[in-house]
JSON list of C-alpha atoms in Angstrom, two decimals:
[
{"chain": "C", "resi": 169, "resn": "MET", "atom": "CA", "xyz": [103.22, 104.32, 126.99]},
{"chain": "C", "resi": 170, "resn": "LYS", "atom": "CA", "xyz": [104.93, 100.86, 126.56]},
{"chain": "C", "resi": 171, "resn": "TYR", "atom": "CA", "xyz": [108.38, 99.84, 127.57]},
{"chain": "C", "resi": 172, "resn": "ALA", "atom": "CA", "xyz": [110.92, 97.21, 126.55]},
{"chain": "C", "resi": 173, "resn": "VAL", "atom": "CA", "xyz": [113.61, 95.27, 127.32]},
{"chain": "C", "resi": 174, "resn": "ILE", "atom": "CA", "xyz": [115.88, 93.30, 126.16]},
{"chain": "C", "resi": 175, "resn": "ALA", "atom": "CA", "xyz": [116.75, 90.04, 128.78]},
{"chain": "C", "resi": 176, "resn": "ALA", "atom": "CA", "xyz": [118.10, 87.99, 126.16]},
{"chain": "C", "resi": 177, "resn": "GLY", "atom": "CA", "xyz": [121.53, 87.50, 126.64]},
{"chain": "C", "resi": 178, "resn": "GLU", "atom": "CA", "xyz": [123.42, 84.78, 127.90]},
{"chain": "C", "resi": 179, "resn": "GLY", "atom": "CA", "xyz": [125.45, 87.15, 130.71]},
{"chain": "C", "resi": 180, "resn": "SER", "atom": "CA", "xyz": [128.63, 84.59, 130.19]},
{"chain": "C", "resi": 181, "resn": "ARG", "atom": "CA", "xyz": [131.12, 86.67, 131.65]},
{"chain": "C", "resi": 182, "resn": "LEU", "atom": "CA", "xyz": [129.51, 87.24, 134.86]},
{"chain": "C", "resi": 183, "resn": "VAL", "atom": "CA", "xyz": [128.80, 82.91, 134.70]},
{"chain": "C", "resi": 184, "resn": "GLY", "atom": "CA", "xyz": [132.72, 82.91, 133.81]},
{"chain": "C", "resi": 185, "resn": "GLU", "atom": "CA", "xyz": [133.31, 85.16, 137.07]},
{"chain": "C", "resi": 186, "resn": "GLY", "atom": "CA", "xyz": [130.87, 82.97, 139.66]},
{"chain": "C", "resi": 187, "resn": "ILE", "atom": "CA", "xyz": [127.48, 84.63, 139.59]},
{"chain": "C", "resi": 188, "resn": "ALA", "atom": "CA", "xyz": [125.56, 82.05, 139.07]},
{"chain": "C", "resi": 189, "resn": "VAL", "atom": "CA", "xyz": [121.94, 82.85, 138.35]},
{"chain": "C", "resi": 190, "resn": "PRO", "atom": "CA", "xyz": [120.96, 84.53, 135.39]},
{"chain": "C", "resi": 191, "resn": "LYS", "atom": "CA", "xyz": [121.52, 88.11, 134.47]},
{"chain": "C", "resi": 192, "resn": "PRO", "atom": "CA", "xyz": [117.95, 89.72, 134.65]},
{"chain": "C", "resi": 193, "resn": "LEU", "atom": "CA", "xyz": [117.64, 88.00, 137.84]},
{"chain": "C", "resi": 194, "resn": "VAL", "atom": "CA", "xyz": [121.01, 89.80, 139.42]},
{"chain": "C", "resi": 195, "resn": "ARG", "atom": "CA", "xyz": [120.13, 91.58, 142.83]},
{"chain": "C", "resi": 196, "resn": "ILE", "atom": "CA", "xyz": [121.15, 95.25, 142.59]},
{"chain": "C", "resi": 197, "resn": "GLY", "atom": "CA", "xyz": [119.59, 97.53, 145.89]},
{"chain": "C", "resi": 198, "resn": "GLY", "atom": "CA", "xyz": [117.59, 93.94, 147.17]},
{"chain": "C", "resi": 199, "resn": "GLU", "atom": "CA", "xyz": [115.85, 94.16, 143.86]},
{"chain": "C", "resi": 200, "resn": "CYS", "atom": "CA", "xyz": [116.58, 91.48, 140.85]},
{"chain": "C", "resi": 201, "resn": "LEU", "atom": "CA", "xyz": [117.86, 93.91, 137.52]},
{"chain": "C", "resi": 202, "resn": "ILE", "atom": "CA", "xyz": [114.30, 92.79, 136.03]},
{"chain": "C", "resi": 203, "resn": "ASP", "atom": "CA", "xyz": [112.23, 93.64, 138.56]},
{"chain": "C", "resi": 204, "resn": "ARG", "atom": "CA", "xyz": [113.69, 96.90, 139.36]},
{"chain": "C", "resi": 205, "resn": "LEU", "atom": "CA", "xyz": [112.68, 97.67, 135.58]},
{"chain": "C", "resi": 206, "resn": "ILE", "atom": "CA", "xyz": [109.57, 96.82, 135.62]},
{"chain": "C", "resi": 207, "resn": "ARG", "atom": "CA", "xyz": [108.42, 99.10, 139.03]},
{"chain": "C", "resi": 208, "resn": "VAL", "atom": "CA", "xyz": [110.09, 101.93, 137.50]},
{"chain": "C", "resi": 209, "resn": "PHE", "atom": "CA", "xyz": [108.37, 101.57, 134.38]},
{"chain": "C", "resi": 210, "resn": "MET", "atom": "CA", "xyz": [104.80, 101.49, 136.38]},
{"chain": "C", "resi": 211, "resn": "ASN", "atom": "CA", "xyz": [106.44, 104.42, 138.27]},
{"chain": "C", "resi": 212, "resn": "ASN", "atom": "CA", "xyz": [106.01, 106.35, 134.78]},
{"chain": "C", "resi": 213, "resn": "GLY", "atom": "CA", "xyz": [102.82, 105.35, 132.82]},
{"chain": "C", "resi": 214, "resn": "ALA", "atom": "CA", "xyz": [103.33, 102.11, 131.75]},
{"chain": "C", "resi": 215, "resn": "THR", "atom": "CA", "xyz": [100.36, 100.84, 129.94]},
{"chain": "C", "resi": 216, "resn": "GLU", "atom": "CA", "xyz": [102.73, 97.48, 128.46]},
{"chain": "C", "resi": 217, "resn": "ILE", "atom": "CA", "xyz": [105.63, 96.43, 129.18]},
{"chain": "C", "resi": 218, "resn": "VAL", "atom": "CA", "xyz": [107.24, 93.93, 126.66]},
{"chain": "C", "resi": 219, "resn": "VAL", "atom": "CA", "xyz": [110.43, 91.19, 127.74]},
{"chain": "C", "resi": 220, "resn": "ILE", "atom": "CA", "xyz": [112.53, 88.85, 125.59]},
{"chain": "C", "resi": 221, "resn": "CYS", "atom": "CA", "xyz": [114.36, 86.36, 127.57]},
{"chain": "C", "resi": 222, "resn": "ASN", "atom": "CA", "xyz": [116.48, 83.14, 126.27]},
{"chain": "C", "resi": 223, "resn": "SER", "atom": "CA", "xyz": [114.70, 79.99, 125.91]},
{"chain": "C", "resi": 224, "resn": "THR", "atom": "CA", "xyz": [118.16, 78.66, 128.45]},
{"chain": "C", "resi": 225, "resn": "ALA", "atom": "CA", "xyz": [117.41, 80.97, 130.79]},
{"chain": "C", "resi": 226, "resn": "ILE", "atom": "CA", "xyz": [114.35, 79.45, 132.41]},
{"chain": "C", "resi": 227, "resn": "PRO", "atom": "CA", "xyz": [114.19, 80.94, 135.74]},
{"chain": "C", "resi": 228, "resn": "VAL", "atom": "CA", "xyz": [114.11, 84.21, 133.81]},
{"chain": "C", "resi": 229, "resn": "SER", "atom": "CA", "xyz": [110.96, 82.80, 131.82]},
{"chain": "C", "resi": 230, "resn": "ARG", "atom": "CA", "xyz": [109.48, 81.35, 134.97]},
{"chain": "C", "resi": 231, "resn": "HIS", "atom": "CA", "xyz": [109.96, 84.09, 137.02]},
{"chain": "C", "resi": 232, "resn": "LEU", "atom": "CA", "xyz": [108.43, 86.49, 134.33]},
{"chain": "C", "resi": 233, "resn": "GLU", "atom": "CA", "xyz": [105.04, 83.90, 134.23]},
{"chain": "C", "resi": 234, "resn": "HIS", "atom": "CA", "xyz": [104.78, 84.76, 137.94]},
{"chain": "C", "resi": 235, "resn": "ILE", "atom": "CA", "xyz": [104.80, 88.31, 137.46]},
{"chain": "C", "resi": 236, "resn": "SER", "atom": "CA", "xyz": [102.63, 88.28, 134.95]},
{"chain": "C", "resi": 237, "resn": "ASN", "atom": "CA", "xyz": [99.74, 85.79, 136.44]},
{"chain": "C", "resi": 238, "resn": "GLU", "atom": "CA", "xyz": [100.93, 87.32, 140.09]},
{"chain": "C", "resi": 239, "resn": "GLY", "atom": "CA", "xyz": [101.82, 90.92, 139.35]},
{"chain": "C", "resi": 240, "resn": "LEU", "atom": "CA", "xyz": [104.94, 92.60, 141.57]},
{"chain": "C", "resi": 241, "resn": "ASP", "atom": "CA", "xyz": [104.96, 92.81, 144.87]},
{"chain": "C", "resi": 242, "resn": "GLY", "atom": "CA", "xyz": [101.77, 92.94, 144.82]},
{"chain": "C", "resi": 243, "resn": "HIS", "atom": "CA", "xyz": [100.70, 95.02, 142.31]},
{"chain": "C", "resi": 244, "resn": "PRO", "atom": "CA", "xyz": [99.23, 93.76, 138.68]},
{"chain": "C", "resi": 245, "resn": "VAL", "atom": "CA", "xyz": [101.70, 94.02, 135.71]},
{"chain": "C", "resi": 246, "resn": "PRO", "atom": "CA", "xyz": [100.84, 94.77, 132.26]},
{"chain": "C", "resi": 247, "resn": "LEU", "atom": "CA", "xyz": [103.46, 92.44, 131.03]},
{"chain": "C", "resi": 248, "resn": "HIS", "atom": "CA", "xyz": [104.27, 90.33, 127.34]},
{"chain": "C", "resi": 249, "resn": "PHE", "atom": "CA", "xyz": [107.26, 88.21, 126.84]},
{"chain": "C", "resi": 250, "resn": "VAL", "atom": "CA", "xyz": [108.63, 86.64, 124.45]},
{"chain": "C", "resi": 251, "resn": "VAL", "atom": "CA", "xyz": [111.12, 83.55, 125.19]},
{"chain": "C", "resi": 252, "resn": "LYS", "atom": "CA", "xyz": [113.03, 83.77, 122.27]},
{"chain": "C", "resi": 253, "resn": "ASN", "atom": "CA", "xyz": [117.17, 82.66, 121.34]},
{"chain": "C", "resi": 254, "resn": "THR", "atom": "CA", "xyz": [118.67, 85.47, 119.11]},
{"chain": "C", "resi": 255, "resn": "SER", "atom": "CA", "xyz": [121.98, 86.29, 117.53]},
{"chain": "C", "resi": 256, "resn": "GLY", "atom": "CA", "xyz": [122.01, 90.04, 119.40]},
{"chain": "C", "resi": 257, "resn": "SER", "atom": "CA", "xyz": [119.83, 92.79, 120.26]},
{"chain": "C", "resi": 258, "resn": "MET", "atom": "CA", "xyz": [119.36, 94.18, 117.28]},
{"chain": "C", "resi": 259, "resn": "HIS", "atom": "CA", "xyz": [117.09, 90.76, 117.10]},
{"chain": "C", "resi": 260, "resn": "SER", "atom": "CA", "xyz": [116.08, 90.68, 120.26]},
{"chain": "C", "resi": 261, "resn": "PHE", "atom": "CA", "xyz": [114.06, 94.38, 119.41]},
{"chain": "C", "resi": 262, "resn": "TYR", "atom": "CA", "xyz": [113.33, 93.04, 115.80]},
{"chain": "C", "resi": 263, "resn": "GLU", "atom": "CA", "xyz": [111.18, 89.74, 117.88]},
{"chain": "C", "resi": 264, "resn": "ILE", "atom": "CA", "xyz": [109.69, 92.20, 120.08]},
{"chain": "C", "resi": 265, "resn": "SER", "atom": "CA", "xyz": [108.80, 95.08, 117.81]},
{"chain": "C", "resi": 266, "resn": "ARG", "atom": "CA", "xyz": [105.36, 93.99, 116.81]},
{"chain": "C", "resi": 267, "resn": "ARG", "atom": "CA", "xyz": [104.15, 95.03, 120.13]},
{"chain": "C", "resi": 268, "resn": "LEU", "atom": "CA", "xyz": [105.47, 99.00, 119.96]},
{"chain": "C", "resi": 269, "resn": "LYS", "atom": "CA", "xyz": [103.89, 99.83, 116.28]},
{"chain": "C", "resi": 270, "resn": "ASP", "atom": "CA", "xyz": [101.06, 101.88, 118.22]},
{"chain": "C", "resi": 271, "resn": "GLY", "atom": "CA", "xyz": [103.07, 104.91, 119.62]},
{"chain": "C", "resi": 272, "resn": "PRO", "atom": "CA", "xyz": [106.00, 105.93, 121.23]},
{"chain": "C", "resi": 273, "resn": "PHE", "atom": "CA", "xyz": [107.94, 103.41, 123.71]},
{"chain": "C", "resi": 274, "resn": "CYS", "atom": "CA", "xyz": [110.94, 103.41, 125.55]},
{"chain": "C", "resi": 275, "resn": "LEU", "atom": "CA", "xyz": [112.75, 100.47, 125.39]},
{"chain": "C", "resi": 276, "resn": "THR", "atom": "CA", "xyz": [116.60, 99.67, 127.26]},
{"chain": "C", "resi": 277, "resn": "THR", "atom": "CA", "xyz": [118.47, 96.81, 127.99]},
{"chain": "C", "resi": 278, "resn": "VAL", "atom": "CA", "xyz": [118.47, 95.10, 131.53]},
{"chain": "C", "resi": 279, "resn": "ASP", "atom": "CA", "xyz": [121.37, 95.52, 132.94]},
{"chain": "C", "resi": 280, "resn": "THR", "atom": "CA", "xyz": [120.95, 99.02, 132.64]},
{"chain": "C", "resi": 281, "resn": "VAL", "atom": "CA", "xyz": [121.45, 101.08, 135.90]},
{"chain": "C", "resi": 282, "resn": "PHE", "atom": "CA", "xyz": [120.24, 104.40, 136.30]},
{"chain": "C", "resi": 283, "resn": "CYS", "atom": "CA", "xyz": [119.24, 106.93, 139.25]},
{"chain": "C", "resi": 284, "resn": "GLU", "atom": "CA", "xyz": [115.53, 106.37, 139.02]},
{"chain": "C", "resi": 285, "resn": "SER", "atom": "CA", "xyz": [114.73, 110.25, 139.87]},
{"chain": "C", "resi": 286, "resn": "ASP", "atom": "CA", "xyz": [116.68, 110.90, 136.02]},
{"chain": "C", "resi": 287, "resn": "PHE", "atom": "CA", "xyz": [114.75, 108.71, 134.31]},
{"chain": "C", "resi": 288, "resn": "SER", "atom": "CA", "xyz": [111.70, 109.57, 135.39]},
{"chain": "C", "resi": 289, "resn": "LYS", "atom": "CA", "xyz": [112.43, 113.77, 134.06]},
{"chain": "C", "resi": 290, "resn": "TYR", "atom": "CA", "xyz": [114.29, 111.42, 130.64]},
{"chain": "C", "resi": 291, "resn": "ILE", "atom": "CA", "xyz": [110.76, 109.83, 130.41]},
{"chain": "C", "resi": 292, "resn": "SER", "atom": "CA", "xyz": [108.86, 113.74, 131.05]},
{"chain": "C", "resi": 293, "resn": "GLU", "atom": "CA", "xyz": [111.45, 115.54, 128.54]},
{"chain": "C", "resi": 294, "resn": "PHE", "atom": "CA", "xyz": [110.41, 112.17, 125.79]},
{"chain": "C", "resi": 295, "resn": "ARG", "atom": "CA", "xyz": [106.91, 112.85, 125.93]},
{"chain": "C", "resi": 296, "resn": "LYS", "atom": "CA", "xyz": [107.33, 116.63, 125.32]},
{"chain": "C", "resi": 297, "resn": "LEU", "atom": "CA", "xyz": [109.38, 116.32, 122.03]},
{"chain": "C", "resi": 298, "resn": "VAL", "atom": "CA", "xyz": [107.01, 113.73, 120.92]},
{"chain": "C", "resi": 299, "resn": "ASP", "atom": "CA", "xyz": [104.00, 115.54, 122.05]},
{"chain": "C", "resi": 300, "resn": "GLY", "atom": "CA", "xyz": [105.11, 118.68, 120.42]},
{"chain": "C", "resi": 301, "resn": "GLY", "atom": "CA", "xyz": [106.31, 116.89, 116.98]},
{"chain": "C", "resi": 302, "resn": "LEU", "atom": "CA", "xyz": [110.16, 118.29, 117.52]},
{"chain": "C", "resi": 303, "resn": "ALA", "atom": "CA", "xyz": [112.18, 114.84, 117.80]},
{"chain": "C", "resi": 304, "resn": "ASP", "atom": "CA", "xyz": [111.86, 111.02, 116.69]},
{"chain": "C", "resi": 305, "resn": "GLY", "atom": "CA", "xyz": [113.59, 109.92, 119.83]},
{"chain": "C", "resi": 306, "resn": "LEU", "atom": "CA", "xyz": [115.10, 110.46, 122.71]},
{"chain": "C", "resi": 307, "resn": "MET", "atom": "CA", "xyz": [118.50, 108.40, 123.65]},
{"chain": "C", "resi": 308, "resn": "GLY", "atom": "CA", "xyz": [119.93, 108.03, 127.17]},
{"chain": "C", "resi": 309, "resn": "VAL", "atom": "CA", "xyz": [123.50, 108.91, 127.33]},
{"chain": "C", "resi": 310, "resn": "THR", "atom": "CA", "xyz": [126.04, 110.03, 129.76]},
{"chain": "C", "resi": 311, "resn": "GLY", "atom": "CA", "xyz": [129.29, 111.06, 129.83]},
{"chain": "C", "resi": 312, "resn": "TYR", "atom": "CA", "xyz": [130.40, 108.79, 132.56]},
{"chain": "C", "resi": 313, "resn": "VAL", "atom": "CA", "xyz": [132.55, 105.65, 130.44]},
{"chain": "C", "resi": 314, "resn": "ASP", "atom": "CA", "xyz": [132.92, 102.06, 132.06]},
{"chain": "C", "resi": 315, "resn": "ASP", "atom": "CA", "xyz": [132.36, 100.04, 128.88]},
{"chain": "C", "resi": 316, "resn": "GLU", "atom": "CA", "xyz": [134.55, 97.67, 126.80]},
{"chain": "C", "resi": 317, "resn": "LYS", "atom": "CA", "xyz": [133.29, 98.95, 124.19]},
{"chain": "C", "resi": 318, "resn": "PRO", "atom": "CA", "xyz": [131.16, 102.26, 124.37]},
{"chain": "C", "resi": 319, "resn": "LEU", "atom": "CA", "xyz": [129.60, 103.08, 121.52]},
{"chain": "C", "resi": 320, "resn": "PHE", "atom": "CA", "xyz": [130.29, 107.30, 121.48]},
{"chain": "C", "resi": 321, "resn": "VAL", "atom": "CA", "xyz": [127.18, 109.59, 120.63]},
{"chain": "C", "resi": 322, "resn": "GLY", "atom": "CA", "xyz": [128.27, 112.62, 118.71]},
{"chain": "C", "resi": 323, "resn": "VAL", "atom": "CA", "xyz": [125.90, 115.69, 119.63]},
{"chain": "C", "resi": 324, "resn": "ASP", "atom": "CA", "xyz": [125.88, 119.37, 118.65]},
{"chain": "C", "resi": 325, "resn": "ASP", "atom": "CA", "xyz": [125.06, 122.60, 121.16]},
{"chain": "C", "resi": 326, "resn": "LYS", "atom": "CA", "xyz": [121.27, 121.49, 121.27]},
{"chain": "C", "resi": 327, "resn": "LEU", "atom": "CA", "xyz": [121.84, 118.18, 121.80]},
{"chain": "C", "resi": 328, "resn": "ASP", "atom": "CA", "xyz": [120.85, 116.96, 118.53]},
{"chain": "C", "resi": 329, "resn": "VAL", "atom": "CA", "xyz": [122.49, 113.78, 117.86]},
{"chain": "C", "resi": 330, "resn": "THR", "atom": "CA", "xyz": [124.87, 114.40, 115.01]},
{"chain": "C", "resi": 331, "resn": "GLY", "atom": "CA", "xyz": [126.45, 110.60, 114.65]},
{"chain": "C", "resi": 332, "resn": "PHE", "atom": "CA", "xyz": [127.46, 107.04, 116.43]},
{"chain": "C", "resi": 333, "resn": "TYR", "atom": "CA", "xyz": [130.92, 106.47, 116.57]},
{"chain": "C", "resi": 334, "resn": "ASP", "atom": "CA", "xyz": [132.99, 102.56, 117.39]},
{"chain": "C", "resi": 335, "resn": "ASP", "atom": "CA", "xyz": [135.67, 105.25, 118.51]},
{"chain": "C", "resi": 336, "resn": "GLU", "atom": "CA", "xyz": [135.94, 109.02, 120.55]},
{"chain": "C", "resi": 337, "resn": "ASN", "atom": "CA", "xyz": [135.79, 111.02, 117.52]},
{"chain": "C", "resi": 338, "resn": "GLY", "atom": "CA", "xyz": [136.16, 113.79, 120.08]},
{"chain": "C", "resi": 339, "resn": "CYS", "atom": "CA", "xyz": [132.69, 112.81, 121.75]},
{"chain": "C", "resi": 340, "resn": "ARG", "atom": "CA", "xyz": [131.53, 114.19, 125.47]},
{"chain": "C", "resi": 341, "resn": "PHE", "atom": "CA", "xyz": [128.59, 111.19, 125.58]},
{"chain": "C", "resi": 342, "resn": "VAL", "atom": "CA", "xyz": [128.14, 107.31, 125.24]},
{"chain": "C", "resi": 343, "resn": "SER", "atom": "CA", "xyz": [125.07, 105.33, 124.92]},
{"chain": "C", "resi": 344, "resn": "GLY", "atom": "CA", "xyz": [123.56, 104.31, 127.99]},
{"chain": "C", "resi": 345, "resn": "GLY", "atom": "CA", "xyz": [120.82, 101.79, 126.77]},
{"chain": "C", "resi": 346, "resn": "ILE", "atom": "CA", "xyz": [118.18, 104.00, 127.04]},
{"chain": "C", "resi": 347, "resn": "TYR", "atom": "CA", "xyz": [116.14, 104.34, 123.84]},
{"chain": "C", "resi": 348, "resn": "GLY", "atom": "CA", "xyz": [112.90, 106.43, 123.43]},
{"chain": "C", "resi": 349, "resn": "LEU", "atom": "CA", "xyz": [111.68, 105.75, 119.81]},
{"chain": "C", "resi": 350, "resn": "VAL", "atom": "CA", "xyz": [108.32, 106.47, 117.61]},
{"chain": "C", "resi": 351, "resn": "PRO", "atom": "CA", "xyz": [106.91, 103.56, 115.61]},
{"chain": "C", "resi": 352, "resn": "ALA", "atom": "CA", "xyz": [108.74, 104.96, 112.68]},
{"chain": "C", "resi": 353, "resn": "ALA", "atom": "CA", "xyz": [111.98, 103.98, 113.69]},
{"chain": "C", "resi": 354, "resn": "LEU", "atom": "CA", "xyz": [110.53, 100.38, 113.34]},
{"chain": "C", "resi": 355, "resn": "ASP", "atom": "CA", "xyz": [110.37, 100.94, 109.61]},
{"chain": "C", "resi": 356, "resn": "VAL", "atom": "CA", "xyz": [114.25, 101.77, 109.96]},
{"chain": "C", "resi": 357, "resn": "LEU", "atom": "CA", "xyz": [114.79, 98.68, 112.00]},
{"chain": "C", "resi": 358, "resn": "GLU", "atom": "CA", "xyz": [113.00, 96.33, 109.08]},
{"chain": "C", "resi": 359, "resn": "GLN", "atom": "CA", "xyz": [115.29, 97.60, 106.73]},
{"chain": "C", "resi": 360, "resn": "CYS", "atom": "CA", "xyz": [118.13, 97.02, 108.37]},
{"chain": "C", "resi": 361, "resn": "MET", "atom": "CA", "xyz": [117.04, 93.41, 108.53]},
{"chain": "C", "resi": 362, "resn": "VAL", "atom": "CA", "xyz": [116.53, 93.09, 105.47]},
{"chain": "C", "resi": 363, "resn": "ARG", "atom": "CA", "xyz": [119.57, 94.00, 105.27]},
{"chain": "C", "resi": 364, "resn": "GLY", "atom": "CA", "xyz": [121.45, 91.49, 107.61]},
{"chain": "C", "resi": 365, "resn": "THR", "atom": "CA", "xyz": [122.76, 94.04, 110.03]},
{"chain": "C", "resi": 366, "resn": "THR", "atom": "CA", "xyz": [123.65, 92.87, 113.20]},
{"chain": "C", "resi": 367, "resn": "ARG", "atom": "CA", "xyz": [124.17, 95.10, 115.83]},
{"chain": "C", "resi": 368, "resn": "MET", "atom": "CA", "xyz": [122.14, 97.59, 117.80]},
{"chain": "C", "resi": 369, "resn": "ARG", "atom": "CA", "xyz": [124.82, 99.93, 117.34]},
{"chain": "C", "resi": 370, "resn": "ASP", "atom": "CA", "xyz": [124.40, 99.51, 113.35]},
{"chain": "C", "resi": 371, "resn": "PHE", "atom": "CA", "xyz": [120.70, 99.92, 113.40]},
{"chain": "C", "resi": 372, "resn": "GLN", "atom": "CA", "xyz": [121.03, 103.70, 115.32]},
{"chain": "C", "resi": 373, "resn": "ARG", "atom": "CA", "xyz": [123.50, 104.73, 112.58]},
{"chain": "C", "resi": 374, "resn": "ALA", "atom": "CA", "xyz": [120.50, 103.93, 110.45]},
{"chain": "C", "resi": 375, "resn": "MET", "atom": "CA", "xyz": [118.37, 105.66, 112.06]},
{"chain": "C", "resi": 376, "resn": "ILE", "atom": "CA", "xyz": [120.63, 109.32, 111.27]},
{"chain": "C", "resi": 377, "resn": "ALA", "atom": "CA", "xyz": [121.07, 107.80, 108.11]},
{"chain": "C", "resi": 378, "resn": "GLY", "atom": "CA", "xyz": [117.32, 107.79, 107.22]},
{"chain": "C", "resi": 379, "resn": "GLY", "atom": "CA", "xyz": [116.53, 111.50, 108.59]},
{"chain": "C", "resi": 380, "resn": "MET", "atom": "CA", "xyz": [115.12, 110.38, 112.44]},
{"chain": "C", "resi": 381, "resn": "LYS", "atom": "CA", "xyz": [115.52, 113.49, 114.31]},
{"chain": "C", "resi": 382, "resn": "LEU", "atom": "CA", "xyz": [117.29, 111.97, 117.76]},
{"chain": "C", "resi": 383, "resn": "LYS", "atom": "CA", "xyz": [118.38, 113.75, 120.44]},
{"chain": "C", "resi": 384, "resn": "ALA", "atom": "CA", "xyz": [120.26, 113.05, 123.74]},
{"chain": "C", "resi": 385, "resn": "TYR", "atom": "CA", "xyz": [119.13, 113.52, 126.72]},
{"chain": "C", "resi": 386, "resn": "ALA", "atom": "CA", "xyz": [122.59, 113.46, 129.25]},
{"chain": "C", "resi": 387, "resn": "PHE", "atom": "CA", "xyz": [122.11, 111.17, 132.18]},
{"chain": "C", "resi": 388, "resn": "ASP", "atom": "CA", "xyz": [125.07, 111.82, 135.29]},
{"chain": "C", "resi": 389, "resn": "LYS", "atom": "CA", "xyz": [125.83, 108.10, 135.52]},
{"chain": "C", "resi": 390, "resn": "ILE", "atom": "CA", "xyz": [124.47, 104.89, 133.76]},
{"chain": "C", "resi": 391, "resn": "LEU", "atom": "CA", "xyz": [125.72, 101.63, 134.84]},
{"chain": "C", "resi": 392, "resn": "ASP", "atom": "CA", "xyz": [125.80, 98.25, 132.95]},
{"chain": "C", "resi": 393, "resn": "ILE", "atom": "CA", "xyz": [126.43, 94.74, 134.88]},
{"chain": "C", "resi": 394, "resn": "ASP", "atom": "CA", "xyz": [128.75, 92.76, 132.69]},
{"chain": "C", "resi": 395, "resn": "HIS", "atom": "CA", "xyz": [130.83, 91.76, 135.44]},
{"chain": "C", "resi": 396, "resn": "ALA", "atom": "CA", "xyz": [131.28, 90.81, 138.93]},
{"chain": "C", "resi": 397, "resn": "SER", "atom": "CA", "xyz": [132.72, 93.86, 139.67]},
{"chain": "C", "resi": 398, "resn": "ASP", "atom": "CA", "xyz": [129.28, 96.17, 138.62]},
{"chain": "C", "resi": 399, "resn": "ILE", "atom": "CA", "xyz": [127.09, 94.68, 140.72]},
{"chain": "C", "resi": 400, "resn": "VAL", "atom": "CA", "xyz": [129.63, 96.03, 142.95]},
{"chain": "C", "resi": 401, "resn": "LYS", "atom": "CA", "xyz": [129.67, 99.30, 141.61]},
{"chain": "C", "resi": 402, "resn": "ALA", "atom": "CA", "xyz": [125.60, 99.64, 140.96]},
{"chain": "C", "resi": 403, "resn": "GLU", "atom": "CA", "xyz": [125.05, 99.05, 144.47]},
{"chain": "C", "resi": 404, "resn": "ASN", "atom": "CA", "xyz": [127.02, 101.83, 145.81]},
{"chain": "C", "resi": 405, "resn": "PHE", "atom": "CA", "xyz": [125.36, 104.03, 142.71]},
{"chain": "C", "resi": 406, "resn": "ILE", "atom": "CA", "xyz": [122.02, 103.00, 143.62]},
{"chain": "C", "resi": 407, "resn": "ARG", "atom": "CA", "xyz": [122.70, 104.06, 147.60]},
{"chain": "C", "resi": 408, "resn": "LYS", "atom": "CA", "xyz": [123.97, 107.18, 146.86]},
{"chain": "C", "resi": 409, "resn": "SER", "atom": "CA", "xyz": [121.36, 107.94, 144.50]},
{"chain": "C", "resi": 410, "resn": "VAL", "atom": "CA", "xyz": [118.36, 107.54, 146.52]},
{"chain": "C", "resi": 411, "resn": "PRO", "atom": "CA", "xyz": [118.01, 110.67, 148.65]}
]
């Protein structure tokens, strides 16, 4: 299965709070965020890993080039990376989507921090759903809300996704920035681009409106790194989640 990472943001809030390195190179538990994702993906059967970063973060593109050529910690990585500035995460997704058309894939944002064992269970469940033709996507969600503008996810009693909302709207979950999808989702993405849609959350709404069957997978906790204080939270979370 292919994996993809959106790492094209500028991380301006971290920079404003004194974090000198680009967000993908922020270290959590001794690893850069991007390295941690690549390692976890390789541990979960990655046949290719596609990453997009922006042209202003030269250390990131150099780091990815090194991994592409030399591997990660001595292990070869089937990495393809794109350097391009985009207007947002949905447009970043579109720029790498052409490499994701031949089978199911998992997409994350670079600052998504999760328990590795939970992620492996999530991928296993995604594979079973897709292989059985039971769903078009499995969205990683969490009841842990620690985001300035969370995307709330409505589900029914079978964890089928019923909608995506800017307000709580009675929802018990928020999006965790982990998306397991089949290639049909890319047709919806293309339609969103034609309509001038700009936000990832509107793409998710478009999948529901287009009749795609999305299910939710509940992680106990998913963190993202927007502020310097989030680095400390993530360090503590990882330390506690390691057996």
